[in-house]
Structures are given as C-alpha cells and as structure tokens.
Coordinates of C-alpha atoms in Angstrom, one line a residue:
X1 CA 0.0 0.0 0.0
X2 CA 1.1 3.5 -0.7
X3 CA -0.4 5.7 2.0
X4 CA -1.4 9.1 0.6
X5 CA -1.9 11.9 3.1
X6 CA -3.2 15.1 1.7
X7 CA -1.5 18.1 3.2
X8 CA -3.8 19.9 5.6
X9 CA -3.2 23.6 5.1
X10 CA -4.0 26.0 7.9
X11 CA -7.4 27.6 7.4
X12 CA -6.2 31.1 7.9
X13 CA -8.9 33.0 6.0
X14 CA -12.5 32.0 6.2
X15 CA -13.2 32.5 2.5
X16 CA -9.7 31.5 1.3
X17 CA -9.6 28.1 -0.5
X18 CA -9.6 25.3 2.1
X19 CA -7.6 23.1 -0.2
X20 CA -4.9 24.3 -2.6
X21 CA -5.6 23.0 -6.1
X22 CA -2.6 21.1 -7.3
X23 CA -1.5 18.4 -9.6
X24 CA -2.7 17.6 -13.1
X25 CA -6.2 17.0 -14.3
X26 CA -7.2 13.3 -14.3
X27 CA -8.7 12.3 -17.5
X28 CA -10.1 9.0 -18.4
X29 CA -13.4 7.2 -17.8
X30 CA -14.6 4.2 -16.0
X31 CA -12.9 1.8 -18.4
X32 CA -16.0 0.0 -19.4
X33 CA -17.4 -0.6 -15.9
X34 CA -18.9 1.8 -13.3
X35 CA -16.9 2.8 -10.3
X36 CA -18.4 1.5 -7.1
X37 CA -18.2 3.5 -3.9
X38 CA -19.3 2.2 -0.5
X39 CA -20.9 4.1 2.3
X40 CA -22.4 3.2 5.7
X41 CA -25.0 5.9 5.2
X42 CA -28.4 4.3 5.3
X43 CA -31.4 5.6 3.5
X44 CA -34.9 4.6 4.5
X45 CA -38.4 5.8 3.8
X46 CA -40.9 5.6 6.7
X47 CA -44.1 7.0 7.9
X48 CA -42.1 9.7 9.7
X49 CA -39.9 10.3 6.7
X50 CA -41.7 9.3 3.5
X51 CA -39.7 11.7 1.2
X52 CA -36.0 11.4 2.3
X53 CA -34.6 12.7 -1.1
X54 CA -36.9 15.7 -1.6
X55 CA -34.7 18.9 -1.5
X56 CA -37.4 20.6 0.5
X57 CA -37.1 17.9 3.2
X58 CA -33.5 16.5 3.1
X59 CA -31.1 17.9 5.6
X60 CA -28.5 15.2 6.2
X61 CA -25.0 14.7 4.8
X62 CA -25.6 11.3 3.4
X63 CA -28.8 12.3 1.6
X64 CA -27.2 15.5 0.3
X65 CA -24.4 13.4 -1.2
X66 CA -27.0 11.8 -3.4
X67 CA -28.7 15.1 -4.3
X68 CA -25.5 16.8 -5.2
X69 CA -24.9 14.3 -8.0
X70 CA -28.3 14.8 -9.5
X71 CA -29.9 18.2 -8.6
X72 CA -28.1 21.3 -9.8
X73 CA -27.7 24.6 -7.8
X74 CA -27.1 28.1 -9.0
X75 CA -23.7 28.1 -7.4
X76 CA -21.4 25.5 -6.0
X77 CA -18.2 25.2 -3.9
X78 CA -15.3 24.7 -6.4
X79 CA -13.0 21.8 -6.3
X80 CA -10.5 23.3 -3.9
X81 CA -12.9 25.1 -1.6
X82 CA -13.3 28.8 -1.2
X83 CA -16.0 31.2 -2.5
X84 CA -18.9 29.7 -4.4
X85 CA -18.8 29.9 -8.2
X86 CA -21.6 29.7 -10.7
X87 CA -22.8 26.2 -11.7
X88 CA -26.4 26.3 -13.2
X89 CA -25.8 30.0 -13.4
X90 CA -23.3 31.7 -15.7
X91 CA -22.8 34.6 -13.3
X92 CA -24.0 35.6 -9.9
X93 CA -23.4 38.6 -7.7
X94 CA -24.8 41.0 -5.1
X95 CA -26.2 44.1 -6.8
X96 CA -26.0 46.3 -3.8
X97 CA -23.3 47.1 -1.1
X98 CA -25.6 46.0 1.7
X99 CA -25.8 42.3 0.6
X100 CA -29.5 42.4 0.3
X101 CA -30.1 41.8 -3.4
X102 CA -28.5 38.9 -5.3
X103 CA -28.8 38.4 -9.0
X104 CA -28.0 35.3 -11.1
X105 CA -28.1 34.7 -14.8
X106 CA -28.7 31.1 -15.9
X107 CA -26.5 29.4 -18.5
X108 CA -27.8 29.4 -22.0
X109 CA -29.8 26.4 -23.2
X110 CA -29.7 24.8 -19.7
X111 CA -32.0 21.7 -19.6
X112 CA -33.1 19.1 -17.1
X113 CA -31.9 15.6 -17.7
X114 CA -35.1 14.8 -19.6
X115 CA -34.4 17.6 -22.0
X116 CA -37.0 20.1 -20.6
X117 CA -35.6 23.7 -20.5
X118 CA -34.5 25.1 -17.1
X119 CA -35.7 28.7 -16.7
X120 CA -35.6 31.4 -14.1
X121 CA -39.2 30.5 -13.3
X122 CA -38.0 27.0 -12.4
X123 CA -35.5 28.5 -10.0
X124 CA -38.2 30.7 -8.4
X125 CA -40.6 27.7 -8.2
X126 CA -38.0 25.4 -6.6
X127 CA -37.0 27.7 -3.8
X128 CA -40.5 29.0 -3.2
X129 CA -41.8 25.4 -2.7
X130 CA -39.1 24.8 -0.1
X131 CA -40.3 27.9 1.8
X132 CA -44.0 26.9 1.3
X133 CA -43.5 23.3 2.5
X134 CA -41.3 24.5 5.4
X135 CA -40.4 21.0 6.5
X136 CA -39.7 20.4 10.2
X137 CA -36.5 18.8 9.2
X138 CA -34.9 22.2 9.2
X139 CA -33.8 22.6 5.6
X140 CA -35.9 25.6 4.9
X141 CA -34.1 27.6 7.6
X142 CA -31.2 28.1 5.2
X143 CA -33.4 30.0 2.9
X144 CA -35.7 31.7 5.4
X145 CA -34.1 35.1 4.9
X146 CA -35.4 35.4 1.4
X147 CA -38.2 38.0 1.1
X148 CA -39.1 37.8 -2.6
X149 CA -37.8 36.2 -5.8
X150 CA -38.1 37.8 -9.2
X151 CA -37.9 35.7 -12.4
X152 CA -37.0 38.2 -15.1
X153 CA -37.4 36.7 -18.5
X154 CA -35.9 33.3 -19.4
X155 CA -32.6 33.4 -17.6
X156 CA -32.4 36.1 -14.9
X157 CA -33.4 35.6 -11.3
X158 CA -33.1 38.1 -8.5
X159 CA -33.3 37.4 -4.7
X160 CA -34.4 40.1 -2.4
X161 CA -33.4 39.4 1.2
X162 CA -35.1 40.5 4.4
X163 CA -31.8 41.4 6.0
X164 CA -28.2 41.6 4.7
X165 CA -26.5 38.2 4.4
X166 CA -23.0 37.9 3.0
X167 CA -23.3 34.1 3.3
X168 CA -26.2 33.8 0.9
X169 CA -24.1 32.6 -2.1
X170 CA -23.1 29.7 0.1
X171 CA -26.7 28.8 0.9
X172 CA -27.6 28.8 -2.8
X173 CA -24.9 26.1 -3.2
X174 CA -26.6 23.7 -0.9
X175 CA -29.1 21.0 -2.1
X176 CA -32.0 22.7 -0.4
X177 CA -31.7 25.3 -3.2
X178 CA -31.6 22.6 -5.8
X179 CA -33.5 23.4 -9.1
X180 CA -36.4 20.9 -9.7
X181 CA -39.1 20.6 -12.3
X182 CA -42.7 21.4 -11.5
X183 CA -43.6 18.3 -13.6
X184 CA -42.1 16.0 -11.0
X185 CA -42.2 18.0 -7.7
X186 CA -45.5 19.4 -6.4
X187 CA -45.7 23.0 -5.2
X188 CA -47.0 22.2 -1.7
X189 CA -46.3 18.5 -1.1
X190 CA -43.1 16.4 -0.8
X191 CA -42.1 13.9 -3.4
X192 CA -42.2 10.6 -1.7
X193 CA -39.7 7.8 -2.4
X194 CA -36.1 7.7 -3.5
X195 CA -36.2 9.0 -7.1
X196 CA -34.4 12.3 -7.8
X197 CA -34.5 14.3 -11.0
X198 CA -32.7 17.4 -11.9
X199 CA -30.0 18.9 -14.2
X200 CA -26.9 17.9 -12.3
X201 CA -23.9 15.8 -13.5
X202 CA -25.7 12.5 -13.2
X203 CA -29.1 10.8 -13.6
X204 CA -29.9 8.2 -11.0
X205 CA -31.6 4.9 -10.6
X206 CA -32.3 3.7 -7.1
X207 CA -32.4 0.1 -6.0
X208 CA -34.8 -0.4 -3.1
X209 CA -35.4 -3.4 -0.8
X210 CA -37.9 -3.4 2.1
X211 CA -38.3 0.3 2.1
X212 CA -34.5 0.9 2.2
X213 CA -32.2 2.1 -0.5
X214 CA -29.4 -0.4 -1.0
X215 CA -27.7 1.3 -3.9
X216 CA -27.9 4.1 -6.5
X217 CA -26.6 3.8 -10.0
X218 CA -25.5 7.3 -11.2
X219 CA -25.1 7.6 -15.0
X220 CA -23.4 10.6 -16.6
X221 CA -26.0 13.2 -17.7
X222 CA -25.4 14.0 -21.4
X223 CA -27.4 17.3 -21.0
X224 CA -25.3 18.6 -18.0
X225 CA -24.0 22.1 -18.4
X226 CA -22.2 23.4 -15.4
X227 CA -18.8 24.1 -13.7
X228 CA -17.7 20.6 -12.8
X229 CA -15.7 18.3 -15.1
X230 CA -17.0 14.7 -15.1
X231 CA -14.2 12.1 -15.2
X232 CA -16.2 8.9 -15.5
X233 CA -19.3 7.6 -17.2
X234 CA -21.0 6.3 -14.1
X235 CA -20.7 5.5 -10.4
X236 CA -22.6 3.2 -8.2
X237 CA -23.1 4.2 -4.5
X238 CA -23.6 1.1 -2.4
X239 CA -25.0 1.2 1.2
X240 CA -23.5 -1.2 3.7
X241 CA -24.9 -2.1 7.1
X242 CA -21.5 -1.5 8.8
X243 CA -17.9 -0.5 8.1
X244 CA -16.7 -4.1 8.5
X245 CA -18.7 -5.5 5.6
X246 CA -17.8 -2.4 3.6
X247 CA -14.1 -3.1 4.2
X248 CA -14.5 -6.8 3.2
X249 CA -16.0 -5.6 -0.1
X250 CA -13.1 -3.4 -0.8
X251 CA -10.6 -6.1 0.0
X252 CA -12.5 -8.5 -2.3
X253 CA -12.5 -5.9 -5.1
X254 CA -16.3 -5.6 -5.1
X255 CA -16.0 -1.9 -4.5
X256 CA -13.4 0.6 -5.5
X257 CA -13.6 3.1 -2.6
X258 CA -15.1 3.2 0.9
X259 CA -16.0 6.5 2.4
X260 CA -17.9 7.6 5.5
X261 CA -17.8 6.1 7.9
X262 CA -14.5 4.2 8.5
X263 CA -14.0 3.1 12.1
X264 CA -11.0 4.3 14.0
X265 CA -9.7 0.7 14.2
X266 CA -9.9 0.3 10.5
X267 CA -8.0 3.5 9.9
X268 CA -5.2 2.4 12.3
X269 CA -5.0 -1.0 10.7
X270 CA -4.8 0.4 7.2
X271 CA -2.1 2.8 8.3
X272 CA 0.1 0.4 10.2
X273 CA -0.6 -2.9 8.3
X274 CA -1.0 -1.9 4.7
X275 CA -3.1 -4.1 2.3
X276 CA -1.8 -4.8 -1.1
X277 CA -3.5 -2.5 -3.7
X278 CA -5.3 -0.4 -1.1
X279 CA -4.5 3.3 -0.3
X280 CA -5.6 5.2 2.7
X281 CA -6.2 8.9 2.1
X282 CA -6.7 11.6 4.7
X283 CA -8.7 14.6 3.5
X284 CA -9.3 17.8 5.5
X285 CA -12.5 17.7 7.5
X286 CA -14.7 20.1 9.5
X287 CA -17.0 17.6 11.3
X288 CA -17.9 18.2 14.9
X289 CA -19.8 16.0 17.5
X290 CA -21.9 17.4 20.3
X291 CA -24.5 16.7 22.9
X292 CA -27.7 18.7 22.6
X293 CA -30.5 19.4 25.1
X294 CA -34.2 19.8 25.1
X295 CA -34.1 22.7 27.4
X296 CA -37.8 22.3 28.3
X297 CA -37.2 18.7 29.5
X298 CA -37.4 18.5 33.4
X299 CA -34.1 16.7 33.7
X300 CA -32.0 19.4 32.0
X301 CA -34.3 22.5 32.2
X302 CA -32.1 24.0 34.9
X303 CA -29.1 25.6 33.3
X304 CA -26.9 24.4 36.2
X305 CA -27.4 20.8 35.2
X306 CA -26.1 21.4 31.7
X307 CA -23.3 23.5 33.1
X308 CA -22.3 20.7 35.5
X309 CA -22.1 18.3 32.6
X310 CA -19.9 20.8 30.7
X311 CA -17.6 21.0 33.8
X312 CA -17.4 17.2 34.1
X313 CA -17.0 15.9 30.6
X314 CA -13.4 14.9 29.8
X315 CA -13.2 15.5 26.0
X316 CA -9.5 14.5 25.8
X317 CA -10.1 11.1 27.3
X318 CA -13.0 10.4 25.0
X319 CA -11.1 11.5 21.9
X320 CA -8.0 9.5 22.9
X321 CA -9.7 6.3 24.2
X322 CA -12.5 6.0 21.6
X323 CA -11.3 7.7 18.4
X324 CA -7.5 7.9 18.8
X325 CA -5.7 10.2 16.3
X326 CA -8.9 10.7 14.2
X327 CA -10.5 13.2 16.8
X328 CA -9.4 16.2 18.8
X329 CA -11.2 17.8 21.8
X330 CA -13.5 20.7 20.9
X331 CA -14.4 23.6 23.2
X332 CA -16.8 25.5 20.9
X333 CA -19.3 24.9 18.2
X334 CA -16.9 26.5 15.8
X335 CA -14.0 24.2 14.9
X336 CA -10.5 25.2 15.9
X337 CA -9.5 25.3 12.2
X338 CA -11.9 28.2 11.5
X339 CA -10.4 31.5 12.3
X340 CA -13.2 32.8 14.5
X341 CA -12.9 29.8 16.9
X342 CA -12.7 30.5 20.6
X343 CA -12.1 28.0 23.4
X344 CA -15.2 29.4 25.2
X345 CA -16.0 26.2 27.1
X346 CA -12.5 25.7 28.3
X347 CA -12.3 29.4 29.3
X348 CA -15.4 29.1 31.4
X349 CA -15.0 25.6 32.9
X350 CA -11.3 24.7 32.6
X351 CA -10.1 21.2 33.1
X352 CA -12.8 18.6 34.0
X353 CA -13.7 19.1 37.7
X354 CA -16.1 17.2 40.0
X355 CA -15.8 20.0 42.5
X356 CA -16.8 22.7 40.1
X357 CA -19.7 20.6 38.8
X358 CA -20.9 19.9 42.4
X359 CA -20.7 23.6 43.3
X360 CA -22.8 24.5 40.2
X361 CA -25.6 22.0 41.2
X362 CA -25.4 22.9 44.9
X363 CA -25.7 26.7 44.3
X364 CA -28.7 26.1 42.0
X365 CA -30.3 23.8 44.7
X366 CA -30.4 20.8 42.3
X367 CA -30.8 17.5 44.0
X368 CA -28.3 14.8 43.1
X369 CA -27.8 12.4 41.6
X370 CA -29.5 13.9 38.5
X371 CA -31.2 11.1 36.6
X372 CA -31.1 11.3 32.8
X373 CA -30.8 9.2 29.6
X374 CA -28.2 9.9 26.9
X375 CA -29.7 9.0 23.5
X376 CA -27.6 8.3 20.4
X377 CA -28.1 6.8 17.0
X378 CA -26.7 3.3 16.4
X379 CA -26.3 3.4 12.6
X380 CA -25.5 6.9 11.4
X381 CA -22.0 7.8 12.6
X382 CA -20.3 4.4 13.0
X383 CA -20.0 1.8 15.7
X384 CA -17.6 3.9 17.8
X385 CA -20.6 6.1 18.8
X386 CA -21.8 3.4 21.3
X387 CA -18.3 3.4 22.9
X388 CA -18.4 7.2 23.1
X389 CA -21.7 7.3 24.9
X390 CA -20.7 4.5 27.3
X391 CA -17.7 6.6 28.1
X392 CA -19.8 9.7 28.6
X393 CA -22.2 7.8 30.9
X394 CA -19.3 6.5 33.0
X395 CA -17.7 9.9 33.4
X396 CA -21.0 11.4 34.6
X397 CA -21.8 8.5 36.9
X398 CA -18.3 8.3 38.4
X399 CA -18.8 11.7 39.8
X400 CA -21.8 10.6 41.9
X401 CA -23.6 13.7 40.7
X402 CA -25.5 11.9 37.9
X403 CA -27.4 8.7 37.4
X404 CA -27.1 8.4 33.6
X405 CA -28.1 5.6 31.3
X406 CA -27.6 5.4 27.5
X407 CA -30.1 4.3 24.8
X408 CA -29.2 3.7 21.2
X409 CA -31.8 4.1 18.4
X410 CA -31.7 3.6 14.6
X411 CA -31.5 6.8 12.7
X412 CA -34.8 6.4 11.0
X413 CA -36.5 6.6 14.4
X414 CA -33.9 8.7 16.2
X415 CA -34.2 11.8 14.1
X416 CA -38.0 12.1 14.2
X417 CA -38.1 11.5 17.9
X418 CA -35.3 14.1 18.5
X419 CA -37.2 16.7 16.5
X420 CA -40.4 16.0 18.4
X421 CA -38.6 16.7 21.7
X422 CA -38.8 13.1 23.0
X423 CA -35.2 13.2 24.2
X424 CA -33.8 15.4 27.0
X425 CA -30.2 14.7 26.0
X426 CA -29.0 13.4 22.7
X427 CA -25.9 13.2 20.5
X428 CA -25.5 14.4 17.0
X429 CA -22.7 15.1 14.5
X430 CA -22.5 18.2 12.3
X431 CA -21.0 18.4 8.8
X432 CA -21.1 22.0 7.7
X433 CA -23.4 23.0 4.8
X434 CA -20.7 25.5 3.9
X435 CA -17.3 26.4 5.5
X436 CA -18.2 29.6 7.3
X437 CA -18.7 30.1 11.1
X438 CA -22.3 31.1 10.5
X439 CA -23.1 27.5 9.7
X440 CA -21.9 26.3 13.1
X441 CA -24.0 28.8 14.9
X442 CA -27.3 29.5 13.0
X443 CA -28.4 25.9 12.6
X444 CA -28.4 25.6 16.4
X445 CA -29.5 29.0 17.6
X446 CA -31.5 30.7 14.8
X447 CA -35.2 30.4 14.1
X448 CA -36.3 27.3 12.1
X449 CA -33.1 25.6 13.2
X450 CA -31.9 22.1 12.5
X451 CA -32.5 20.8 16.0
X452 CA -36.1 22.2 16.3
X453 CA -34.9 23.3 19.7
X454 CA -37.1 25.2 22.2
X455 CA -34.0 27.1 23.3
X456 CA -34.2 30.8 22.4
X457 CA -31.6 33.5 23.0
X458 CA -32.9 36.8 21.8
X459 CA -29.4 38.5 21.7
X460 CA -28.2 35.8 19.4
X461 CA -31.2 35.7 17.1
X462 CA -32.0 39.3 16.9
X463 CA -28.7 41.1 17.1
X464 CA -25.6 38.9 16.9
X465 CA -26.4 36.6 14.0
X466 CA -27.8 39.4 11.8
X467 CA -24.7 41.5 12.7
X468 CA -22.3 38.8 11.6
X469 CA -24.1 38.4 8.3
X470 CA -23.7 42.0 7.4
X471 CA -19.9 41.6 7.2
X472 CA -18.8 40.8 3.7
X473 CA -15.3 40.5 5.1
X474 CA -16.0 37.5 7.3
X475 CA -13.0 38.1 9.6
X476 CA -14.7 41.4 10.6
X477 CA -17.6 39.3 12.0
X478 CA -15.2 37.8 14.7
X479 CA -16.6 39.9 17.6
X480 CA -20.1 38.7 17.0
X481 CA -19.0 35.1 16.8
X482 CA -16.9 35.5 20.0
X483 CA -20.0 36.6 21.9
X484 CA -22.1 33.9 20.4
X485 CA -19.6 31.2 21.4
X486 CA -19.5 32.6 25.0
X487 CA -23.3 32.5 25.1
X488 CA -23.3 28.9 24.2
X489 CA -20.7 28.1 26.8
X490 CA -22.7 29.9 29.5
X491 CA -26.2 28.6 28.7
X492 CA -25.2 25.2 27.2
X493 CA -28.0 24.5 24.8
X494 CA -25.4 22.3 23.1
X495 CA -22.2 20.8 24.5
X496 CA -19.4 20.4 21.9
X497 CA -17.3 17.3 22.3
X498 CA -14.8 16.8 19.5
X499 CA -13.9 17.6 15.9
X500 CA -12.8 14.9 13.5
X501 CA -10.6 14.1 10.6
X502 CA -11.8 12.4 7.4
X503 CA -10.4 9.3 5.7
X504 CA -11.2 7.3 2.6
X505 CA -9.7 4.0 1.5
X506 CA -9.6 3.0 -2.2
X507 CA -8.1 0.6 -4.7
X508 CA -4.8 2.1 -6.1
X509 CA -6.2 2.0 -9.6
X510 CA -8.7 4.8 -8.7
X511 CA -7.8 8.4 -9.5
X512 CA -9.2 11.6 -8.1
X513 CA -9.7 10.1 -4.6
X514 CA -8.2 13.1 -2.9
X515 CA -10.8 15.4 -4.4
X516 CA -13.8 13.0 -4.0
X517 CA -14.6 14.2 -0.5
X518 CA -14.4 17.9 0.5
X519 CA -14.1 19.5 3.9
X520 CA -17.9 19.5 4.4
X521 CA -18.0 15.7 3.6
X522 CA -19.7 16.3 0.3
X523 CA -19.1 13.4 -2.1
X524 CA -17.9 14.7 -5.5
X525 CA -18.2 11.5 -7.5
X526 CA -17.4 13.2 -10.7
X527 CA -13.8 13.5 -9.6
X528 CA -13.2 9.7 -9.7
X529 CA -11.6 8.0 -12.6
X530 CA -9.4 5.0 -13.5
X531 CA -5.8 4.8 -14.6
X532 CA -2.9 7.1 -13.8
X533 CA -3.3 10.7 -12.6

C-alpha cells in the first residue's frame, strides 16, 4: 500500500480556499465498468420520513451526497474550496453594497436531464416550494431570509433578502436550493420515495429493498451544463450495514472506494498494516460532534445541570480512548481550524472538575444524583458512537452527581423522535453546509433551526447573527462570533465534544480520490476515474 496523506493547510482565511488546487487534471473514464463507492450511510423511507430525497425535506449529509450528484444549484463550492462559483448560473453577484439583493443569470440552453428547459421560473418555483412546505427537518431555515424572488425573462433571477446576508451565495450552493421541475415536484407537497430528477452531473436509478435504498446507479447526464468536469461515465453508490462489511467488499475488489464512515480501528490498521493494492487517504474535515439538550425537559431544564455536565466531561479522554488520532477535543461549536474559533467552554470551565460541577448544582439547589438518559443513533455515525456514549455515561456516573443511562436508536426513528422533543439529551454530528462560522451557529441558535430546539436566546437571534451576516469581510464578524460562542458556553443548549478528521480507502487503480470528499463531507463522485493521474 502507498499511504497518501493530503496536506492539511491552515485555514487562515474564512473564505480562502480550504484546499490548494494542485497536480494535473485526471482524464479517463470508467474503463467500461462503473466505479463502485461504498458508504455506511443508510437511506430509509418511513411514515415519519416518506420523502427522504426531496430537496425541500432533506437535511442530512448522506442524503445530500445523493442530491449533489443529480440536482443542480445556481452556485457550488469549487474543487479546492473557497468562495462559491456559478454552476447552473453563468454569473451571480450582489447588486448592492448591503448584501440584500442577489442576481443570477442562468447558463444558455440549460435543460433538465429529460431535455426540458430550465428557466428562471423553475429556480423561483423550486425555492418558493421549499419555503412553502417548510419541513420540520430544518432545511428551509437556510433560505428563510429570502423576502421575494423575481424571475426576469428566461434566464435572470433576483433574490431580495429580508436582512443583509453575506453568506447567501453559500446557501444557494446547498441542495435545499436545488433546481427541480414542477412536472415532478409538487408546489406544496413532498415527493415521496427515492427517485431524484434534476439537471446535475448524473441521472440516478435507485435500487430499493424493504423500504430501504441499497444502492444508487449514477449515470453521466449528457445534458449537463455546469462548472464541474466529469471524469467517469458512471458511479454506483452502495450502502452497507456496517464498516466491517464495507471493508471486506473493498478487500475482495467488489467496490473501489469506501468512504464515510470508516471506524478508528480500520484507519489504524490500514495505516500500520497496509493491504496490497489499497490506499488510505486523509482529507481535510470540519466535522464536529456534540450533545444537545431539550431545554424544556425536566431533567435538564435548569441551566446548572447542563453547566455541570460541561464541567465534568473529559473530552480529551473520549477522543483519545475512543477515536485515537482521528479526533481532537473541541471547546466551541466552531472548529479550531476556523479563524473565529474561541475555546469558550475551556475558558469558562477549565479542566474537568467534579468539585466545580458539584458547586454549580449545589448553588442552584439541584438534588443529586441527577437522573437522565443519553440518546444516540446506532447506525448513522459508526460503531464507535456506542463506545463514546458509554464513556460519557461512565464519566457522569463516576462523579456521583449523575445517574445516567444510554439508549441507542436507529437513525430512521432517532431523528423524528429528537425533532419531536422526545429526548432530554442526545448526541449528533454536524458536517457543515458550507465552511463559514455562521453554519456552526445559526443551525443551532437561529429560528427554524436544524435541532427544532425550544431554546431561544434573543441577543443571538435578533442582534448577533444578523450583525455577523452584514460583514462581507468574514473576519470582521469575529466579535459577534466571539460573543455567540460565549453565550453557548454559559447557557449550554449544546455541548461540543470533539472535531474529526476524514479518511477514505480505495483501490490504487482509482484516481481523483483526494478530491472526492471535500471539507464538508460532500461526495464529489465526478472527480473519480481509473488509470494514472
């Protein structure tokens, strides 16, 4: 094995490219057979989630990785990161200095994969249906600042925003802003099932068994007009029950690459005991993990309980013992590799301390031990999640201040229950929609947020988040983000735990692997090819 480690440049500027484009372009196609990529992401349709792949509903990294291949957006993040560039559009820009009016011009002769023309009216329709449906999954929150949309003629569309938002071009690059046809997507109802249609790089054909998607065959869209260069004729994305079976498929040559989520033990083994013909690639990542709280639940309604947990949790021990070198402790919602990061939790609570936690509970007259259940999903972030939550439980219980239990639930049931407020304490991961500090704050604190949380901080929602979005120079928003991170550390609606690295493993005949997963964990299957780079 030749172990390839992609250099991890310091993210010094928020809008500077997160990866430096280097090397030569990789030509070539699939060599007569589709490339097969494995994932442990699982996709199921249920009564609670009948339309998992509708852009108006989908708000999950795994599902977005299917949508990005098939549904086109006006802008997209380029190969090496940085500012969004036009994709379905030929040009986009703010037309005012206040970042309140944003204009895009569609590419000429743009069509959906079935040959139907894509017009400015389709863009307006697609985004207005997201806002009209306003799914409780949280996706519409990214577009909720839109006031009105104008479709001017065949190609021109203008967005008028309620308040200034310098991050708006990034939001248009996410699948929730995907352009869909009114022929296939109703204006006020979700499209059930797994089929996706758009004008993106690929068409798709899902294979479904017992209400679960087992694979997707992506075929190059001959009508695609956009910014990306497609380096293959087709890719199959195959879903595995666990990382072990995915690794066996790679070893047997049944798949060409395995991506999220590799287990820490697999990464260590591939690094220290190389397999012939297999390469391990590290790519920059901005994933975080955290505990979140239903702040109306009796067990954690008192802020002192959440603060005591923040004072007790030993992040370093969890990262070291459960995840090894693939995770580092995190003391803020904003990762340490983003320039506005502040160690707000460490600044407030310091090293893990039972005495400090006991004092917080005693001063608030909270009876101990506090009884609570930590909920986690068993099949969404990898098998190590169970070990992590066992470690969290043990840390809390060893203090004598808590009587904690853990409960694991499959993702298809976990996410709906979490949104309903069934869990007092639960664990989630966050892969950014776009690499800006706003996307580590607003999805948790703003209205229509991803968590569907009852927690409200008026200073954050009404002053600080809007103030940060007025700054076109994102570094100038640092004071607002500093205060936001301090608010989270004080009131603890969420408790950051760690941030992670990303790895993929692949056959050494596959090219473009280092570009196939970006910092936000977006799969870019069009980068993959066969042969020599």
